[in-house]
PDB file of N, CA and C in Angstrom:
ATOM      1  N   UNK A 231       0.841  -1.179   0.000  1.00 84.00           N
ATOM      2  CA  UNK A 231       0.000   0.000   0.000  1.00 84.00           C
ATOM      3  C   UNK A 231       0.889   1.246   0.000  1.00 84.00           C
ATOM      4  N   UNK A 232       0.356   2.334  -0.538  1.00 91.00           N
ATOM      5  CA  UNK A 232       1.153   3.550  -0.579  1.00 91.00           C
ATOM      6  C   UNK A 232       1.072   4.303   0.754  1.00 91.00           C
ATOM      7  N   UNK A 233       1.921   5.313   0.896  1.00 90.00           N
ATOM      8  CA  UNK A 233       2.015   5.999   2.184  1.00 90.00           C
ATOM      9  C   UNK A 233       0.734   6.771   2.526  1.00 90.00           C
ATOM     10  N   UNK A 234      -0.019   7.250   1.530  1.00 93.00           N
ATOM     11  CA  UNK A 234      -1.283   7.941   1.828  1.00 93.00           C
ATOM     12  C   UNK A 234      -2.249   7.014   2.552  1.00 93.00           C
ATOM     13  N   UNK A 235      -2.352   5.783   2.079  1.00 93.00           N
ATOM     14  CA  UNK A 235      -3.228   4.799   2.722  1.00 93.00           C
ATOM     15  C   UNK A 235      -2.717   4.473   4.126  1.00 93.00           C
ATOM     16  N   UNK A 236      -1.420   4.201   4.242  1.00 91.00           N
ATOM     17  CA  UNK A 236      -0.847   3.854   5.543  1.00 91.00           C
ATOM     18  C   UNK A 236      -1.016   4.995   6.539  1.00 91.00           C
ATOM     19  N   UNK A 237      -0.849   6.235   6.092  1.00 92.00           N
ATOM     20  CA  UNK A 237      -1.028   7.380   6.974  1.00 92.00           C
ATOM     21  C   UNK A 237      -2.476   7.511   7.428  1.00 92.00           C
ATOM     22  N   UNK A 238      -3.424   7.231   6.532  1.00 93.00           N
ATOM     23  CA  UNK A 238      -4.839   7.293   6.900  1.00 93.00           C
ATOM     24  C   UNK A 238      -5.171   6.243   7.954  1.00 93.00           C
ATOM     25  N   UNK A 239      -4.658   5.020   7.768  1.00 92.00           N
ATOM     26  CA  UNK A 239      -4.884   3.954   8.752  1.00 92.00           C
ATOM     27  C   UNK A 239      -4.235   4.330  10.086  1.00 92.00           C
ATOM     28  N   UNK A 240      -3.014   4.841  10.035  1.00 92.00           N
ATOM     29  CA  UNK A 240      -2.311   5.228  11.261  1.00 92.00           C
ATOM     30  C   UNK A 240      -3.061   6.336  11.990  1.00 92.00           C
ATOM     31  N   UNK A 241      -3.556   7.310  11.253  1.00 91.00           N
ATOM     32  CA  UNK A 241      -4.292   8.420  11.878  1.00 91.00           C
ATOM     33  C   UNK A 241      -5.577   7.928  12.532  1.00 91.00           C
ATOM     34  N   UNK A 242      -6.265   7.009  11.887  1.00 91.00           N
ATOM     35  CA  UNK A 242      -7.480   6.449  12.491  1.00 91.00           C
ATOM     36  C   UNK A 242      -7.125   5.672  13.761  1.00 91.00           C
ATOM     37  N   UNK A 243      -6.068   4.880  13.705  1.00 89.00           N
ATOM     38  CA  UNK A 243      -5.639   4.131  14.885  1.00 89.00           C
ATOM     39  C   UNK A 243      -5.289   5.043  16.041  1.00 89.00           C
ATOM     40  N   UNK A 244      -4.678   6.183  15.738  1.00 92.00           N
ATOM     41  CA  UNK A 244      -4.308   7.133  16.794  1.00 92.00           C
ATOM     42  C   UNK A 244      -5.534   7.651  17.522  1.00 92.00           C
ATOM     43  N   UNK A 245      -6.649   7.790  16.820  1.00 93.00           N
ATOM     44  CA  UNK A 245      -7.857   8.297  17.479  1.00 93.00           C
ATOM     45  C   UNK A 245      -8.444   7.281  18.454  1.00 93.00           C
ATOM     46  N   UNK A 246      -8.097   6.017  18.300  1.00 96.00           N
ATOM     47  CA  UNK A 246      -8.600   4.970  19.192  1.00 96.00           C
ATOM     48  C   UNK A 246      -7.821   4.893  20.502  1.00 96.00           C
ATOM     49  N   UNK A 247      -6.524   5.154  20.437  1.00 96.00           N
ATOM     50  CA  UNK A 247      -5.649   5.009  21.609  1.00 96.00           C
ATOM     51  C   UNK A 247      -5.490   6.364  22.278  1.00 96.00           C
ATOM     52  N   UNK A 248      -6.152   6.527  23.418  1.00 97.00           N
ATOM     53  CA  UNK A 248      -6.134   7.799  24.139  1.00 97.00           C
ATOM     54  C   UNK A 248      -5.220   7.796  25.362  1.00 97.00           C
ATOM     55  N   UNK A 249      -4.816   6.593  25.789  1.00 98.00           N
ATOM     56  CA  UNK A 249      -3.957   6.465  26.972  1.00 98.00           C
ATOM     57  C   UNK A 249      -2.932   5.362  26.761  1.00 98.00           C
ATOM     58  N   UNK A 250      -1.788   5.517  27.418  1.00 97.00           N
ATOM     59  CA  UNK A 250      -0.756   4.478  27.394  1.00 97.00           C
ATOM     60  C   UNK A 250      -0.527   4.018  28.829  1.00 97.00           C
ATOM     61  N   UNK A 251      -0.397   2.707  28.981  1.00 98.00           N
ATOM     62  CA  UNK A 251      -0.110   2.114  30.281  1.00 98.00           C
ATOM     63  C   UNK A 251       1.140   1.253  30.192  1.00 98.00           C
ATOM     64  N   UNK A 252       1.739   0.983  31.327  1.00 98.00           N
ATOM     65  CA  UNK A 252       2.941   0.151  31.401  1.00 98.00           C
ATOM     66  C   UNK A 252       2.583  -1.249  31.866  1.00 98.00           C
ATOM     67  N   UNK A 253       3.339  -2.227  31.369  1.00 98.00           N
ATOM     68  CA  UNK A 253       3.127  -3.619  31.774  1.00 98.00           C
ATOM     69  C   UNK A 253       4.421  -4.209  32.312  1.00 98.00           C
ATOM     70  N   UNK A 254       4.243  -5.259  33.129  1.00 98.00           N
ATOM     71  CA  UNK A 254       5.404  -5.958  33.693  1.00 98.00           C
ATOM     72  C   UNK A 254       5.879  -7.054  32.744  1.00 98.00           C
ATOM     73  N   UNK A 255       6.836  -7.853  33.200  1.00 96.00           N
ATOM     74  CA  UNK A 255       7.417  -8.893  32.349  1.00 96.00           C
ATOM     75  C   UNK A 255       6.455 -10.036  32.047  1.00 96.00           C
ATOM     76  N   UNK A 256       5.315 -10.096  32.725  1.00 97.00           N
ATOM     77  CA  UNK A 256       4.291 -11.103  32.420  1.00 97.00           C
ATOM     78  C   UNK A 256       3.168 -10.518  31.565  1.00 97.00           C
ATOM     79  N   UNK A 257       3.266  -9.219  31.242  1.00 97.00           N
ATOM     80  CA  UNK A 257       2.252  -8.569  30.420  1.00 97.00           C
ATOM     81  C   UNK A 257       1.096  -7.979  31.192  1.00 97.00           C
ATOM     82  N   UNK A 258       1.166  -8.003  32.521  1.00 98.00           N
ATOM     83  CA  UNK A 258       0.096  -7.429  33.349  1.00 98.00           C
ATOM     84  C   UNK A 258       0.363  -5.935  33.558  1.00 98.00           C
ATOM     85  N   UNK A 259      -0.697  -5.145  33.467  1.00 98.00           N
ATOM     86  CA  UNK A 259      -0.528  -3.713  33.682  1.00 98.00           C
ATOM     87  C   UNK A 259      -0.123  -3.445  35.128  1.00 98.00           C
ATOM     88  N   UNK A 260       0.774  -2.473  35.310  1.00 98.00           N
ATOM     89  CA  UNK A 260       1.193  -2.091  36.656  1.00 98.00           C
ATOM     90  C   UNK A 260      -0.007  -1.560  37.435  1.00 98.00           C
ATOM     91  N   UNK A 261       0.107  -1.611  38.740  1.00 98.00           N
ATOM     92  CA  UNK A 261      -0.922  -1.053  39.617  1.00 98.00           C
ATOM     93  C   UNK A 261      -0.276  -0.727  40.947  1.00 98.00           C
ATOM     94  N   UNK A 262      -0.962   0.085  41.711  1.00 97.00           N
ATOM     95  CA  UNK A 262      -0.483   0.427  43.041  1.00 97.00           C
ATOM     96  C   UNK A 262       0.256   1.753  43.068  1.00 97.00           C
ATOM     97  N   UNK A 263       0.469   2.244  44.273  1.00 97.00           N
ATOM     98  CA  UNK A 263       1.152   3.527  44.443  1.00 97.00           C
ATOM     99  C   UNK A 263       0.431   4.623  43.691  1.00 97.00           C
ATOM    100  N   UNK A 264       1.182   5.481  43.038  1.00 97.00           N
ATOM    101  CA  UNK A 264       0.610   6.585  42.259  1.00 97.00           C
ATOM    102  C   UNK A 264       0.537   6.266  40.772  1.00 97.00           C
ATOM    103  N   UNK A 265       0.710   4.981  40.412  1.00 98.00           N
ATOM    104  CA  UNK A 265       0.683   4.615  38.992  1.00 98.00           C
ATOM    105  C   UNK A 265      -0.679   4.925  38.370  1.00 98.00           C
ATOM    106  N   UNK A 266      -0.648   5.442  37.156  1.00 98.00           N
ATOM    107  CA  UNK A 266      -1.859   5.667  36.361  1.00 98.00           C
ATOM    108  C   UNK A 266      -1.467   5.686  34.887  1.00 98.00           C
ATOM    109  N   UNK A 267      -2.372   5.262  34.038  1.00 98.00           N
ATOM    110  CA  UNK A 267      -2.174   5.419  32.591  1.00 98.00           C
ATOM    111  C   UNK A 267      -2.033   6.907  32.295  1.00 98.00           C
ATOM    112  N   UNK A 268      -1.281   7.190  31.241  1.00 98.00           N
ATOM    113  CA  UNK A 268      -1.070   8.577  30.854  1.00 98.00           C
ATOM    114  C   UNK A 268      -1.811   8.894  29.560  1.00 98.00           C
ATOM    115  N   UNK A 269      -2.441  10.076  29.489  1.00 98.00           N
ATOM    116  CA  UNK A 269      -3.095  10.466  28.236  1.00 98.00           C
ATOM    117  C   UNK A 269      -2.040  10.688  27.160  1.00 98.00           C
ATOM    118  N   UNK A 270      -2.398  10.361  25.928  1.00 97.00           N
ATOM    119  CA  UNK A 270      -1.445  10.493  24.830  1.00 97.00           C
ATOM    120  C   UNK A 270      -2.112  11.165  23.638  1.00 97.00           C
ATOM    121  N   UNK A 271      -1.360  12.036  22.997  1.00 95.00           N
ATOM    122  CA  UNK A 271      -1.726  12.560  21.693  1.00 95.00           C
ATOM    123  C   UNK A 271      -0.638  12.117  20.737  1.00 95.00           C
ATOM    124  N   UNK A 272      -0.970  12.067  19.484  1.00 95.00           N
ATOM    125  CA  UNK A 272      -0.075  11.463  18.503  1.00 95.00           C
ATOM    126  C   UNK A 272       0.382  12.478  17.462  1.00 95.00           C
ATOM    127  N   UNK A 273       1.574  12.245  16.932  1.00 94.00           N
ATOM    128  CA  UNK A 273       2.075  13.058  15.833  1.00 94.00           C
ATOM    129  C   UNK A 273       1.295  12.733  14.567  1.00 94.00           C
ATOM    130  N   UNK A 274       1.425  13.568  13.573  1.00 92.00           N
ATOM    131  CA  UNK A 274       0.856  13.286  12.263  1.00 92.00           C
ATOM    132  C   UNK A 274       1.598  12.087  11.683  1.00 92.00           C
ATOM    133  N   UNK A 275       0.861  11.165  11.113  1.00 93.00           N
ATOM    134  CA  UNK A 275       1.469   9.950  10.570  1.00 93.00           C
ATOM    135  C   UNK A 275       2.420  10.288   9.425  1.00 93.00           C
ATOM    136  N   UNK A 276       3.569   9.631   9.443  1.00 90.00           N
ATOM    137  CA  UNK A 276       4.562   9.758   8.378  1.00 90.00           C
ATOM    138  C   UNK A 276       4.994   8.362   7.979  1.00 90.00           C
ATOM    139  N   UNK A 277       4.794   8.037   6.715  1.00 89.00           N
ATOM    140  CA  UNK A 277       5.131   6.702   6.218  1.00 89.00           C
ATOM    141  C   UNK A 277       4.484   5.604   7.048  1.00 89.00           C
ATOM    142  N   UNK A 278       3.267   5.869   7.527  1.00 91.00           N
ATOM    143  CA  UNK A 278       2.527   4.875   8.285  1.00 91.00           C
ATOM    144  C   UNK A 278       2.934   4.728   9.733  1.00 91.00           C
ATOM    145  N   UNK A 279       3.760   5.644  10.249  1.00 92.00           N
ATOM    146  CA  UNK A 279       4.241   5.566  11.633  1.00 92.00           C
ATOM    147  C   UNK A 279       3.673   6.745  12.422  1.00 92.00           C
ATOM    148  N   UNK A 280       3.100   6.450  13.584  1.00 95.00           N
ATOM    149  CA  UNK A 280       2.700   7.500  14.520  1.00 95.00           C
ATOM    150  C   UNK A 280       3.492   7.323  15.809  1.00 95.00           C
ATOM    151  N   UNK A 281       3.787   8.436  16.438  1.00 95.00           N
ATOM    152  CA  UNK A 281       4.508   8.434  17.712  1.00 95.00           C
ATOM    153  C   UNK A 281       3.802   9.413  18.654  1.00 95.00           C
ATOM    154  N   UNK A 282       3.927   9.192  19.961  1.00 96.00           N
ATOM    155  CA  UNK A 282       3.380  10.193  20.882  1.00 96.00           C
ATOM    156  C   UNK A 282       3.989  11.560  20.587  1.00 96.00           C
ATOM    157  N   UNK A 283       3.204  12.605  20.779  1.00 96.00           N
ATOM    158  CA  UNK A 283       3.703  13.951  20.488  1.00 96.00           C
ATOM    159  C   UNK A 283       4.612  14.480  21.593  1.00 96.00           C
ATOM    160  N   UNK A 284       4.690  13.776  22.727  1.00 97.00           N
ATOM    161  CA  UNK A 284       5.572  14.178  23.830  1.00 97.00           C
ATOM    162  C   UNK A 284       5.948  12.932  24.640  1.00 97.00           C
ATOM    163  N   UNK A 285       7.057  13.044  25.367  1.00 98.00           N
ATOM    164  CA  UNK A 285       7.445  11.969  26.277  1.00 98.00           C
ATOM    165  C   UNK A 285       6.375  11.815  27.354  1.00 98.00           C
ATOM    166  N   UNK A 286       6.247  10.606  27.895  1.00 98.00           N
ATOM    167  CA  UNK A 286       5.285  10.330  28.963  1.00 98.00           C
ATOM    168  C   UNK A 286       6.040   9.918  30.211  1.00 98.00           C
ATOM    169  N   UNK A 287       5.633  10.439  31.364  1.00 98.00           N
ATOM    170  CA  UNK A 287       6.272  10.080  32.629  1.00 98.00           C
ATOM    171  C   UNK A 287       5.251   9.387  33.518  1.00 98.00           C
ATOM    172  N   UNK A 288       5.623   8.220  34.014  1.00 98.00           N
ATOM    173  CA  UNK A 288       4.756   7.392  34.853  1.00 98.00           C
ATOM    174  C   UNK A 288       5.349   7.281  36.249  1.00 98.00           C
ATOM    175  N   UNK A 289       4.499   7.278  37.267  1.00 98.00           N
ATOM    176  CA  UNK A 289       4.909   6.936  38.627  1.00 98.00           C
ATOM    177  C   UNK A 289       4.852   5.419  38.736  1.00 98.00           C
ATOM    178  N   UNK A 290       5.951   4.822  39.155  1.00 98.00           N
ATOM    179  CA  UNK A 290       6.044   3.368  39.245  1.00 98.00           C
ATOM    180  C   UNK A 290       6.168   2.970  40.711  1.00 98.00           C
ATOM    181  N   UNK A 291       5.336   2.016  41.155  1.00 98.00           N
ATOM    182  CA  UNK A 291       5.417   1.601  42.566  1.00 98.00           C
ATOM    183  C   UNK A 291       6.667   0.768  42.851  1.00 98.00           C
ATOM    184  N   UNK A 292       7.084   0.770  44.108  1.00 98.00           N
ATOM    185  CA  UNK A 292       8.235  -0.030  44.537  1.00 98.00           C
ATOM    186  C   UNK A 292       7.986  -1.497  44.224  1.00 98.00           C
ATOM    187  N   UNK A 293       9.032  -2.173  43.744  1.00 98.00           N
ATOM    188  CA  UNK A 293       8.950  -3.597  43.452  1.00 98.00           C
ATOM    189  C   UNK A 293       8.438  -3.928  42.065  1.00 98.00           C
ATOM    190  N   UNK A 294       8.006  -2.940  41.308  1.00 98.00           N
ATOM    191  CA  UNK A 294       7.457  -3.192  39.967  1.00 98.00           C
ATOM    192  C   UNK A 294       8.569  -3.307  38.930  1.00 98.00           C
ATOM    193  N   UNK A 295       8.313  -4.103  37.914  1.00 98.00           N
ATOM    194  CA  UNK A 295       9.197  -4.194  36.761  1.00 98.00           C
ATOM    195  C   UNK A 295       8.452  -3.629  35.561  1.00 98.00           C
ATOM    196  N   UNK A 296       9.078  -2.690  34.883  1.00 98.00           N
ATOM    197  CA  UNK A 296       8.516  -2.093  33.674  1.00 98.00           C
ATOM    198  C   UNK A 296       9.143  -2.815  32.487  1.00 98.00           C
ATOM    199  N   UNK A 297       8.313  -3.531  31.729  1.00 98.00           N
ATOM    200  CA  UNK A 297       8.830  -4.327  30.618  1.00 98.00           C
ATOM    201  C   UNK A 297       8.227  -3.957  29.269  1.00 98.00           C
ATOM    202  N   UNK A 298       7.189  -3.111  29.256  1.00 97.00           N
ATOM    203  CA  UNK A 298       6.579  -2.735  27.987  1.00 97.00           C
ATOM    204  C   UNK A 298       5.433  -1.770  28.185  1.00 97.00           C
ATOM    205  N   UNK A 299       4.780  -1.446  27.087  1.00 97.00           N
ATOM    206  CA  UNK A 299       3.655  -0.516  27.111  1.00 97.00           C
ATOM    207  C   UNK A 299       2.501  -1.081  26.305  1.00 97.00           C
ATOM    208  N   UNK A 300       1.293  -0.575  26.608  1.00 97.00           N
ATOM    209  CA  UNK A 300       0.088  -0.953  25.878  1.00 97.00           C
ATOM    210  C   UNK A 300      -0.742   0.305  25.642  1.00 97.00           C
ATOM    211  N   UNK A 301      -1.438   0.335  24.522  1.00 96.00           N
ATOM    212  CA  UNK A 301      -2.339   1.435  24.210  1.00 96.00           C
ATOM    213  C   UNK A 301      -3.747   1.079  24.641  1.00 96.00           C
ATOM    214  N   UNK A 302      -4.461   2.030  25.238  1.00 97.00           N
ATOM    215  CA  UNK A 302      -5.819   1.811  25.743  1.00 97.00           C
ATOM    216  C   UNK A 302      -6.751   2.915  25.245  1.00 97.00           C
ATOM    217  N   UNK A 303      -8.042   2.610  25.268  1.00 98.00           N
ATOM    218  CA  UNK A 303      -9.059   3.567  24.836  1.00 98.00           C
ATOM    219  C   UNK A 303      -9.583   4.432  25.982  1.00 98.00           C
ATOM    220  N   UNK A 304      -9.077   4.241  27.195  1.00 98.00           N
ATOM    221  CA  UNK A 304      -9.602   4.993  28.342  1.00 98.00           C
ATOM    222  C   UNK A 304      -8.571   5.029  29.471  1.00 98.00           C
ATOM    223  N   UNK A 305      -8.803   5.934  30.409  1.00 98.00           N
ATOM    224  CA  UNK A 305      -7.939   6.049  31.587  1.00 98.00           C
ATOM    225  C   UNK A 305      -7.999   4.787  32.436  1.00 98.00           C
ATOM    226  N   UNK A 306      -9.191   4.226  32.601  1.00 97.00           N
ATOM    227  CA  UNK A 306      -9.358   2.962  33.310  1.00 97.00           C
ATOM    228  C   UNK A 306     -10.247   2.073  32.453  1.00 97.00           C
ATOM    229  N   UNK A 307     -10.103   0.777  32.597  1.00 95.00           N
ATOM    230  CA  UNK A 307     -10.857  -0.196  31.801  1.00 95.00           C
ATOM    231  C   UNK A 307     -10.635   0.105  30.326  1.00 95.00           C
ATOM    232  N   UNK A 308     -11.693   0.143  29.510  1.00 96.00           N
ATOM    233  CA  UNK A 308     -11.539   0.416  28.087  1.00 96.00           C
ATOM    234  C   UNK A 308     -10.967  -0.764  27.334  1.00 96.00           C
ATOM    235  N   UNK A 309     -10.635  -0.534  26.089  1.00 97.00           N
ATOM    236  CA  UNK A 309     -10.084  -1.563  25.210  1.00 97.00           C
ATOM    237  C   UNK A 309      -8.575  -1.456  25.168  1.00 97.00           C
ATOM    238  N   UNK A 310      -7.897  -2.597  25.278  1.00 97.00           N
ATOM    239  CA  UNK A 310      -6.453  -2.638  25.096  1.00 97.00           C
ATOM    240  C   UNK A 310      -6.171  -2.976  23.644  1.00 97.00           C
ATOM    241  N   UNK A 311      -5.319  -2.178  22.994  1.00 96.00           N
ATOM    242  CA  UNK A 311      -5.001  -2.383  21.584  1.00 96.00           C
ATOM    243  C   UNK A 311      -3.616  -2.967  21.344  1.00 96.00           C
ATOM    244  N   UNK A 312      -2.928  -3.363  22.403  1.00 94.00           N
ATOM    245  CA  UNK A 312      -1.581  -3.906  22.221  1.00 94.00           C
ATOM    246  C   UNK A 312      -0.539  -2.820  22.376  1.00 94.00           C
ATOM    247  N   UNK A 313       0.696  -3.184  22.167  1.00 95.00           N
ATOM    248  CA  UNK A 313       1.808  -2.250  22.324  1.00 95.00           C
ATOM    249  C   UNK A 313       3.104  -2.945  21.977  1.00 95.00           C
ATOM    250  N   UNK A 314       4.097  -2.768  22.827  1.00 95.00           N
ATOM    251  CA  UNK A 314       5.407  -3.361  22.549  1.00 95.00           C
ATOM    252  C   UNK A 314       6.165  -3.581  23.856  1.00 95.00           C
ATOM    253  N   UNK A 315       7.155  -4.435  23.769  1.00 96.00           N
ATOM    254  CA  UNK A 315       8.062  -4.673  24.895  1.00 96.00           C
ATOM    255  C   UNK A 315       9.266  -3.750  24.770  1.00 96.00           C
ATOM    256  N   UNK A 316       9.851  -3.404  25.909  1.00 95.00           N
ATOM    257  CA  UNK A 316      11.093  -2.643  25.910  1.00 95.00           C
ATOM    258  C   UNK A 316      12.253  -3.631  25.810  1.00 95.00           C
ATOM    259  N   UNK A 317      13.345  -3.218  25.202  1.00 93.00           N
ATOM    260  CA  UNK A 317      14.502  -4.105  25.048  1.00 93.00           C
ATOM    261  C   UNK A 317      15.019  -4.599  26.384  1.00 93.00           C
ATOM    262  N   UNK A 318      15.079  -3.702  27.349  1.00 95.00           N
ATOM    263  CA  UNK A 318      15.605  -4.056  28.659  1.00 95.00           C
ATOM    264  C   UNK A 318      14.592  -3.666  29.728  1.00 95.00           C
ATOM    265  N   UNK A 319      13.945  -4.645  30.378  1.00 97.00           N
ATOM    266  CA  UNK A 319      13.023  -4.319  31.472  1.00 97.00           C
ATOM    267  C   UNK A 319      13.769  -3.594  32.597  1.00 97.00           C
ATOM    268  N   UNK A 320      13.046  -2.742  33.308  1.00 98.00           N
ATOM    269  CA  UNK A 320      13.635  -1.995  34.426  1.00 98.00           C
ATOM    270  C   UNK A 320      12.849  -2.293  35.687  1.00 98.00           C
ATOM    271  N   UNK A 321      13.564  -2.765  36.725  1.00 98.00           N
ATOM    272  CA  UNK A 321      12.937  -3.079  38.002  1.00 98.00           C
ATOM    273  C   UNK A 321      13.182  -1.934  38.975  1.00 98.00           C
ATOM    274  N   UNK A 322      12.118  -1.540  39.679  1.00 98.00           N
ATOM    275  CA  UNK A 322      12.193  -0.438  40.635  1.00 98.00           C
ATOM    276  C   UNK A 322      12.177  -1.000  42.051  1.00 98.00           C
ATOM    277  N   UNK A 323      13.317  -0.952  42.747  1.00 98.00           N
ATOM    278  CA  UNK A 323      13.373  -1.384  44.142  1.00 98.00           C
ATOM    279  C   UNK A 323      12.542  -0.428  45.000  1.00 98.00           C
ATOM    280  N   UNK A 324      12.594   0.849  44.659  1.00 98.00           N
ATOM    281  CA  UNK A 324      11.829   1.886  45.348  1.00 98.00           C
ATOM    282  C   UNK A 324      10.895   2.542  44.335  1.00 98.00           C
ATOM    283  N   UNK A 325       9.870   3.185  44.820  1.00 98.00           N
ATOM    284  CA  UNK A 325       8.976   3.917  43.926  1.00 98.00           C
ATOM    285  C   UNK A 325       9.780   4.978  43.179  1.00 98.00           C
ATOM    286  N   UNK A 326       9.410   5.218  41.942  1.00 98.00           N
ATOM    287  CA  UNK A 326      10.134   6.212  41.148  1.00 98.00           C
ATOM    288  C   UNK A 326       9.384   6.545  39.879  1.00 98.00           C
ATOM    289  N   UNK A 327      10.026   7.321  39.021  1.00 98.00           N
ATOM    290  CA  UNK A 327       9.429   7.723  37.758  1.00 98.00           C
ATOM    291  C   UNK A 327      10.075   6.971  36.600  1.00 98.00           C
ATOM    292  N   UNK A 328       9.259   6.637  35.614  1.00 98.00           N
ATOM    293  CA  UNK A 328       9.726   6.021  34.382  1.00 98.00           C
ATOM    294  C   UNK A 328       9.339   6.936  33.242  1.00 98.00           C
ATOM    295  N   UNK A 329      10.330   7.325  32.438  1.00 97.00           N
ATOM    296  CA  UNK A 329      10.065   8.197  31.297  1.00 97.00           C
ATOM    297  C   UNK A 329      10.058   7.363  30.025  1.00 97.00           C
ATOM    298  N   UNK A 330       8.937   7.380  29.339  1.00 97.00           N
ATOM    299  CA  UNK A 330       8.804   6.701  28.061  1.00 97.00           C
ATOM    300  C   UNK A 330       8.970   7.760  26.978  1.00 97.00           C
ATOM    301  N   UNK A 331      10.029   7.637  26.197  1.00 95.00           N
ATOM    302  CA  UNK A 331      10.316   8.671  25.210  1.00 95.00           C
ATOM    303  C   UNK A 331       9.493   8.477  23.938  1.00 95.00           C
ATOM    304  N   UNK A 332       9.051   9.589  23.400  1.00 95.00           N
ATOM    305  CA  UNK A 332       8.232   9.573  22.189  1.00 95.00           C
ATOM    306  C   UNK A 332       9.000   8.975  21.010  1.00 95.00           C
ATOM    307  N   UNK A 333      10.287   9.267  20.920  1.00 90.00           N
ATOM    308  CA  UNK A 333      11.069   8.781  19.778  1.00 90.00           C
ATOM    309  C   UNK A 333      11.233   7.269  19.753  1.00 90.00           C
ATOM    310  N   UNK A 334      11.133   6.630  20.909  1.00 87.00           N
ATOM    311  CA  UNK A 334      11.297   5.172  20.944  1.00 87.00           C
ATOM    312  C   UNK A 334       9.958   4.446  21.043  1.00 87.00           C
ATOM    313  N   UNK A 335       8.858   5.193  20.984  1.00 91.00           N
ATOM    314  CA  UNK A 335       7.528   4.611  21.054  1.00 91.00           C
ATOM    315  C   UNK A 335       6.829   4.896  19.737  1.00 91.00           C
ATOM    316  N   UNK A 336       6.444   3.875  19.045  1.00 88.00           N
ATOM    317  CA  UNK A 336       5.749   4.125  17.795  1.00 88.00           C
ATOM    318  C   UNK A 336       4.856   2.972  17.407  1.00 88.00           C
ATOM    319  N   UNK A 337       3.887   3.296  16.569  1.00 91.00           N
ATOM    320  CA  UNK A 337       3.020   2.290  15.991  1.00 91.00           C
ATOM    321  C   UNK A 337       3.269   2.342  14.489  1.00 91.00           C
ATOM    322  N   UNK A 338       3.680   1.229  13.945  1.00 88.00           N
ATOM    323  CA  UNK A 338       4.050   1.163  12.535  1.00 88.00           C
ATOM    324  C   UNK A 338       2.980   0.399  11.768  1.00 88.00           C
ATOM    325  N   UNK A 339       2.462   0.995  10.724  1.00 83.00           N
ATOM    326  CA  UNK A 339       1.491   0.349   9.838  1.00 83.00           C
ATOM    327  C   UNK A 339       2.205   0.063   8.526  1.00 83.00           C
ATOM    328  N   UNK A 340       2.278  -1.184   8.148  1.00 74.00           N
ATOM    329  CA  UNK A 340       2.990  -1.555   6.918  1.00 74.00           C
ATOM    330  C   UNK A 340       2.091  -2.293   5.970  1.00 74.00           C
TER     331      UNK A 340
END
């Protein structure tokens, strides 16, 4: 498909995913402490790729492992649309912040 089609599909997909959440190494969404899904807006699709328009910062509870992210249709509950794993999971011995960078987060439509 050409890039116009891929960009249209990517733009439609961006309208579905309004929040991003973090998951552990078993794929379960984090919970506890001050953790919450973060609202996300997306860049204009380029070559079928959309990325968050800004970095996202999450509060991570003590003892949690951050291993990936998932896109959701709501702050709580809603539909999960999938996401990706991070190359290197990060375990938090103490509560802290995790910054998910926009440049390393993307949805690719091919």
